[in-house]
PDB file of C-alpha atoms in Angstrom:
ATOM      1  CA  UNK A   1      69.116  -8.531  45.574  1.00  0.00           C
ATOM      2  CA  UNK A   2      70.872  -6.877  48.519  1.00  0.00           C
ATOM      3  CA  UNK A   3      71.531  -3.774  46.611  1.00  0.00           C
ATOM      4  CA  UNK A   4      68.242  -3.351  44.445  1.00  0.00           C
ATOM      5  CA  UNK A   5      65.409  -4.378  47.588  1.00  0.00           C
ATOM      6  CA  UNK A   6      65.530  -3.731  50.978  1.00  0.00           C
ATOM      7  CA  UNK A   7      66.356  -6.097  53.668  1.00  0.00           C
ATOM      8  CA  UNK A   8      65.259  -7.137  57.053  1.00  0.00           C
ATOM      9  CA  UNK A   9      65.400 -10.415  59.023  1.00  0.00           C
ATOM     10  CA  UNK A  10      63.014 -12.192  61.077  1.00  0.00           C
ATOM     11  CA  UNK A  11      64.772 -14.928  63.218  1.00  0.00           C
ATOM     12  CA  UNK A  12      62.329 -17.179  65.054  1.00  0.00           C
ATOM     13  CA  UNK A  13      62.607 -20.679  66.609  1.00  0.00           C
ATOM     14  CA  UNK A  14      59.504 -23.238  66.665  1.00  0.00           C
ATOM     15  CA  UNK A  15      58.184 -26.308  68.676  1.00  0.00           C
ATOM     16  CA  UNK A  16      57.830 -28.779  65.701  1.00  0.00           C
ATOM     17  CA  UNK A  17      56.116 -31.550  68.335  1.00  0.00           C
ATOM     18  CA  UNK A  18      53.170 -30.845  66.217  1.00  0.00           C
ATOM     19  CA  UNK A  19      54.910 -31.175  62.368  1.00  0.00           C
ATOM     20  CA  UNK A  20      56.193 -34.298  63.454  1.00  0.00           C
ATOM     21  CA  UNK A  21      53.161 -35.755  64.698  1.00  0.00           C
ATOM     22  CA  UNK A  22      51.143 -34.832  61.699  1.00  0.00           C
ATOM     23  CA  UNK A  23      54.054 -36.166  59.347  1.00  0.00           C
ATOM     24  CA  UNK A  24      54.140 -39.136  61.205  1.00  0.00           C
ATOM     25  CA  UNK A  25      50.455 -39.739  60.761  1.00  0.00           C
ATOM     26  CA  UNK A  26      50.422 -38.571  57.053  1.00  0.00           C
ATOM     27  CA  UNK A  27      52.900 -41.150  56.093  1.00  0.00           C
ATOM     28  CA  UNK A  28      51.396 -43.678  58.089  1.00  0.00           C
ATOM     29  CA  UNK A  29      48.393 -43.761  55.812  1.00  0.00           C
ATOM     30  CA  UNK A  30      49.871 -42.661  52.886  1.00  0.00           C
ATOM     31  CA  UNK A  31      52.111 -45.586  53.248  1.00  0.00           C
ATOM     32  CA  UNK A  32      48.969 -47.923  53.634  1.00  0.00           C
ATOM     33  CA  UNK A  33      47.959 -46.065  49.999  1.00  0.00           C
ATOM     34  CA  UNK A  34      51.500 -46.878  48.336  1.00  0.00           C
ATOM     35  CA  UNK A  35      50.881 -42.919  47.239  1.00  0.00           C
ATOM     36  CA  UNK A  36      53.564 -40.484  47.972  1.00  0.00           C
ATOM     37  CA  UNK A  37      55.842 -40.293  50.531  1.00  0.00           C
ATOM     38  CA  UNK A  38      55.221 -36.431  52.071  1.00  0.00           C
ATOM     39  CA  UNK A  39      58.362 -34.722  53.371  1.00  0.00           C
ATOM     40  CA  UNK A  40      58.691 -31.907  56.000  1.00  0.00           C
ATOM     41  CA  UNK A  41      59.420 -29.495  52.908  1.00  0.00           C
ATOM     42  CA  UNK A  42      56.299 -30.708  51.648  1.00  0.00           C
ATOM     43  CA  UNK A  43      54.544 -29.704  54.570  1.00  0.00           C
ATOM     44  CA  UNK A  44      56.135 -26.292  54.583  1.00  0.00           C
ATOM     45  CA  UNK A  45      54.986 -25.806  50.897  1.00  0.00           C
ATOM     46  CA  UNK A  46      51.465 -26.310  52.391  1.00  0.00           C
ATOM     47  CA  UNK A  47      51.786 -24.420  55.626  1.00  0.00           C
ATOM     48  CA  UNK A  48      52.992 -21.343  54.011  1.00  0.00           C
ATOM     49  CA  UNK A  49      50.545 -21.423  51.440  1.00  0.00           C
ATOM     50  CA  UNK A  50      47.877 -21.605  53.949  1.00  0.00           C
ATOM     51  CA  UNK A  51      49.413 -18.516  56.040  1.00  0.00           C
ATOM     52  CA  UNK A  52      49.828 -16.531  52.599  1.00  0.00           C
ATOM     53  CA  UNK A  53      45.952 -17.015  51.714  1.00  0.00           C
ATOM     54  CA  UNK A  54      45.433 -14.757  54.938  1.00  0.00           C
ATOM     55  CA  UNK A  55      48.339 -12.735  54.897  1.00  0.00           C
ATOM     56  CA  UNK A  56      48.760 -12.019  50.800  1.00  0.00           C
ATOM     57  CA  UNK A  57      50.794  -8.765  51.274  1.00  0.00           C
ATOM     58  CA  UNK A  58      53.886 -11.119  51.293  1.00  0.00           C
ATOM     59  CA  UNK A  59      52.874 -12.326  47.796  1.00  0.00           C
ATOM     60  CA  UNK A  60      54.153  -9.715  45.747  1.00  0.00           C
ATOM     61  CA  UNK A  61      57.040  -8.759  43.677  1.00  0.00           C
ATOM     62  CA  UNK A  62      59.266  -5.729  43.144  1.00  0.00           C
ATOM     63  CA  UNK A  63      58.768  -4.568  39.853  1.00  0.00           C
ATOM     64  CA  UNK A  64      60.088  -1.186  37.828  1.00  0.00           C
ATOM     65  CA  UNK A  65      56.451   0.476  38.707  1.00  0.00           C
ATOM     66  CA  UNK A  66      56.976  -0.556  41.809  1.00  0.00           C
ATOM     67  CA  UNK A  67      55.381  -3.442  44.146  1.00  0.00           C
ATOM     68  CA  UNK A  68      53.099  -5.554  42.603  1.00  0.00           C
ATOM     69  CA  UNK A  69      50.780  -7.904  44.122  1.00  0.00           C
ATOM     70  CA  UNK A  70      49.197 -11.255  43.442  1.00  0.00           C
ATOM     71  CA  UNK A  71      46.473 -13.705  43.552  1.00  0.00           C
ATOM     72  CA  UNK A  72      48.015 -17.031  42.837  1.00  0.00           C
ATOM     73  CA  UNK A  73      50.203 -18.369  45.564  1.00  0.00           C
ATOM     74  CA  UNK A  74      53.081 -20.043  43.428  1.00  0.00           C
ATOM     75  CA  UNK A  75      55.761 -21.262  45.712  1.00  0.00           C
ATOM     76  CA  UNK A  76      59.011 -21.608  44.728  1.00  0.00           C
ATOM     77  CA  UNK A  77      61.334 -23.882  46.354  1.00  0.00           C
ATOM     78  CA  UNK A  78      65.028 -23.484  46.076  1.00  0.00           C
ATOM     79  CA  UNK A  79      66.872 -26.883  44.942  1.00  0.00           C
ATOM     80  CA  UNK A  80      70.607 -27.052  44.786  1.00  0.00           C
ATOM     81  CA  UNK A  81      72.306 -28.952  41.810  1.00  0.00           C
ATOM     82  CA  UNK A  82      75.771 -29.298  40.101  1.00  0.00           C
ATOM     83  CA  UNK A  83      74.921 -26.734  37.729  1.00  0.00           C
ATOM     84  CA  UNK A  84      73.778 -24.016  40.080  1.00  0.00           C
ATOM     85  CA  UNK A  85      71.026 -22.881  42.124  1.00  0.00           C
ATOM     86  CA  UNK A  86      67.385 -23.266  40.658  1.00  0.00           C
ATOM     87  CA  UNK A  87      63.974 -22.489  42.112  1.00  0.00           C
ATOM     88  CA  UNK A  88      60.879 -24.078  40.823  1.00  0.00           C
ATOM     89  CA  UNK A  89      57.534 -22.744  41.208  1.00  0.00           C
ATOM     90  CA  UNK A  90      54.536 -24.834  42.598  1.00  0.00           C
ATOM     91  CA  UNK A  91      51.820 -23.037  41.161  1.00  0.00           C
ATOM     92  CA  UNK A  92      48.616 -22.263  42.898  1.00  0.00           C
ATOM     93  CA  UNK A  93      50.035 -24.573  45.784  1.00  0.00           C
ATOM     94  CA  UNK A  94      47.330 -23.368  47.968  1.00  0.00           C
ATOM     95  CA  UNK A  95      44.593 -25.110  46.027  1.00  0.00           C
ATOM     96  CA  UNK A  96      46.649 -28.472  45.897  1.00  0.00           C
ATOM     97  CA  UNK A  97      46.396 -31.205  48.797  1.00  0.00           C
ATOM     98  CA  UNK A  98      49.270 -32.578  49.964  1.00  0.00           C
ATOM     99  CA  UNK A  99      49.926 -35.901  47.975  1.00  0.00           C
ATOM    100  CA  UNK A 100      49.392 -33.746  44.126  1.00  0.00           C
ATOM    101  CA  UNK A 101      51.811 -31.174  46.271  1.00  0.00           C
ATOM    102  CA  UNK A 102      54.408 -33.638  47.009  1.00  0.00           C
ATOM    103  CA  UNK A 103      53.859 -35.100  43.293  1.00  0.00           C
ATOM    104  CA  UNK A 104      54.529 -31.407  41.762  1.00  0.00           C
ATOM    105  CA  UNK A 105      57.270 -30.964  43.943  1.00  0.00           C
ATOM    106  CA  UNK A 106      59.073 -34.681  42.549  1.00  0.00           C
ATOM    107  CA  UNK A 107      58.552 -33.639  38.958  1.00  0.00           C
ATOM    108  CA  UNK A 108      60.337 -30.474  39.314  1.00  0.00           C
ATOM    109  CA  UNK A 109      63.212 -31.948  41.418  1.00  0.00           C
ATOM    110  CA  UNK A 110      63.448 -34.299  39.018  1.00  0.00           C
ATOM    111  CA  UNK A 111      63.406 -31.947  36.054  1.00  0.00           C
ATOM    112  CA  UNK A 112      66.546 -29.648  37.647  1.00  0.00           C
ATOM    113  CA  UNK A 113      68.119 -33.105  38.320  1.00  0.00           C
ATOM    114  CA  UNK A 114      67.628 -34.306  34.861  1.00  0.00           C
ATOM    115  CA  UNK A 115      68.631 -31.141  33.771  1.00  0.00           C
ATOM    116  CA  UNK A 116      65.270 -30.832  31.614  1.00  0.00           C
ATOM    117  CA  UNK A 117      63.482 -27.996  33.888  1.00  0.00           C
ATOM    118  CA  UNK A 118      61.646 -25.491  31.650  1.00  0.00           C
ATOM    119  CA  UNK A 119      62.025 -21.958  31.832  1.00  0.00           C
ATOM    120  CA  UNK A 120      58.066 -21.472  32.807  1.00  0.00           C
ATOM    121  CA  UNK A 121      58.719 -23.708  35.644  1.00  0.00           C
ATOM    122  CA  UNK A 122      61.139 -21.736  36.817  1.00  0.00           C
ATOM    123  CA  UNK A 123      59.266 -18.075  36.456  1.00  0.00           C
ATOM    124  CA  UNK A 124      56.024 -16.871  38.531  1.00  0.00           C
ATOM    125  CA  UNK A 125      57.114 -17.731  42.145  1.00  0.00           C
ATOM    126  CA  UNK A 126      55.259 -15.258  44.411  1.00  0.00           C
ATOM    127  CA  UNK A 127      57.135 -16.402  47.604  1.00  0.00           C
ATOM    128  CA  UNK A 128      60.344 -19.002  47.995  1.00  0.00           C
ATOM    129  CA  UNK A 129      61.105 -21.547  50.822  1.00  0.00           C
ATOM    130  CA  UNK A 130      64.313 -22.882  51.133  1.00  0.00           C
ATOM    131  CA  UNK A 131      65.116 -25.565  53.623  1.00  0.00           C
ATOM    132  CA  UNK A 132      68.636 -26.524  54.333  1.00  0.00           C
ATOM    133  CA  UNK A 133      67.790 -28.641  57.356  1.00  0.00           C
ATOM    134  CA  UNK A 134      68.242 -31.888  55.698  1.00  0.00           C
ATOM    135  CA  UNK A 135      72.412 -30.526  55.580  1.00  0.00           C
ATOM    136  CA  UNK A 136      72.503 -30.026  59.025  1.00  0.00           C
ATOM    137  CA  UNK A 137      72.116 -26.474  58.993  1.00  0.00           C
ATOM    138  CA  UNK A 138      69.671 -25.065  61.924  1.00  0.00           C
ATOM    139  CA  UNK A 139      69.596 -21.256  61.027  1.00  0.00           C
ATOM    140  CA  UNK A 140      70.865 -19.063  58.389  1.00  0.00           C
ATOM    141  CA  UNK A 141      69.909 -15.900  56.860  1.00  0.00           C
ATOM    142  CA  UNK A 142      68.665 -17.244  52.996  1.00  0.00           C
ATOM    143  CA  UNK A 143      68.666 -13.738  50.083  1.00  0.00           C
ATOM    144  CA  UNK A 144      65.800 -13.168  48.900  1.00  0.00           C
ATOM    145  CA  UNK A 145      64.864 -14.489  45.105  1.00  0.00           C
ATOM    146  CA  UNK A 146      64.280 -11.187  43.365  1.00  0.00           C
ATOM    147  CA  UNK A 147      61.648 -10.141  42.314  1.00  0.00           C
ATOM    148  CA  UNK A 148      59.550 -11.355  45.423  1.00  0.00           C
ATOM    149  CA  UNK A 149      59.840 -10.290  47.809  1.00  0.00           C
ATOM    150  CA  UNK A 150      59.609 -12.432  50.701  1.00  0.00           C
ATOM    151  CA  UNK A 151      61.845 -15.920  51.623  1.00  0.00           C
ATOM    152  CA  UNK A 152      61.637 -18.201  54.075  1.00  0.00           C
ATOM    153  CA  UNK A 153      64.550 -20.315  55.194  1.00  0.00           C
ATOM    154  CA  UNK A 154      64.300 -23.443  56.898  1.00  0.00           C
ATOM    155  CA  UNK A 155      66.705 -25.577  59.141  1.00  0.00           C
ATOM    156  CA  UNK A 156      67.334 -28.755  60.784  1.00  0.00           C
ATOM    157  CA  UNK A 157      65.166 -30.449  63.863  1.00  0.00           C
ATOM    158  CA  UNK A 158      67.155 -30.555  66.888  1.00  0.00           C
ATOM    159  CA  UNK A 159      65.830 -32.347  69.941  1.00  0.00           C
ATOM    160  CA  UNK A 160      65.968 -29.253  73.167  1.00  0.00           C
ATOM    161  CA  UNK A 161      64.965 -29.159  76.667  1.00  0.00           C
ATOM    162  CA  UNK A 162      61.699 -26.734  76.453  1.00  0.00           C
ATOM    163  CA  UNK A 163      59.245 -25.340  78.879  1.00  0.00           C
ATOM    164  CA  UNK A 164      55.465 -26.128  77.350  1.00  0.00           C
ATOM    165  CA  UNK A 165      52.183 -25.528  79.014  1.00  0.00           C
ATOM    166  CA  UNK A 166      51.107 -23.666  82.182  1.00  0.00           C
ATOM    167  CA  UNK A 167      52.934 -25.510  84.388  1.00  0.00           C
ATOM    168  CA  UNK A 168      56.425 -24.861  83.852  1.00  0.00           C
ATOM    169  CA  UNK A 169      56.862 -28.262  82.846  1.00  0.00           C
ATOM    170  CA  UNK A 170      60.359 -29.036  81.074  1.00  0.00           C
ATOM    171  CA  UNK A 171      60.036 -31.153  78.171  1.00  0.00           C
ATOM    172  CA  UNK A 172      62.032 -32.492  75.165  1.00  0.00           C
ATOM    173  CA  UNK A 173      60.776 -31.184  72.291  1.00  0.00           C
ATOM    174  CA  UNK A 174      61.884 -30.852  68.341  1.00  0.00           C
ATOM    175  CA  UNK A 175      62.637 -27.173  67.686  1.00  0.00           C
ATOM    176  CA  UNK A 176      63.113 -25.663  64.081  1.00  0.00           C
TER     177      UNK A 176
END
């Protein structure tokens, strides 16, 4: 993709205080439902879908004719297995709540894992997350999965002195 799409990188560090509370909560009554146990990529599915309703220029794809926009917000999310890299789309992940989300997202894992995934499950992303925190990795530059043309990589938690509110108050906080 380097050499047919042009490149630039957006670096940016977060307070996750908030993720974690929400997760926290989620699974908490989730947990009391025996339904599915939501993950931080989970989450991220569902965040960026929500930012790409109101911001659908970065739903798009390069095409021959040039760029092409879309509708749908199908998220792909890159999953690494023995036999390669494969990213399968969520489709319309911005109309799904969080527990049919997380459900989507365990069929398809388990589908690359299984090595069963279809090729229509693995076609029609509009936008890719990839999330490499879980390996310990807190930043790195992902390439983007042509032909979208947007990606959005994902590292670990780590626990860092930060200054919140007004006050200059120093707190620990979880930055991604």
């Amino acid at each position: 993709s380097f050499t047919s799409a042009p490149h630039f990188y957006l670096h940016a560090e977060i307070n996750a205080r908030q993720l974690v509370k929400l997760r926290a909560r989620l699974l908490s009554e989730l947990e009391e439902q025996a339904q599915v146990r939501i993950t931080y990529t989970d989450l991220l599915v569902k965040l960026c879908s929500v930012a790409l309703t109101n911001n659908s220029g970065l739903m798009a794809q390069w095409t021959e004719d040039g760029l092409h926009r879309f509708d749908d917000v199908n998220i792909g999310i890159a999953v690494d297995d023995k036999r390669g890299l494969f990213v399968p789309v969520i489709r319309n992940a911005d109309r799904m709540g969080l527990e049919t989300l997380g459900r989507e997202f365990r069929r398809l894992l388990a589908a690359v894992r299984g090595g069963n995934i279809l090729p229509d499950d693995l076609s029609g992303g509009t936008f890719t997350i990839t999330n490499l925190g879980m390996l310990g990795v807190e930043g790195f530059t992902p390439v983007i999965n042509l032909p979208e043309c947007c990606i959005l990589g994902a590292g670990r938690m780590v626990r860092k002195p930060v200054v919140v509110g007004e006050g200059d108050i120093v707190a620990v906080c979880p930055m991604m």
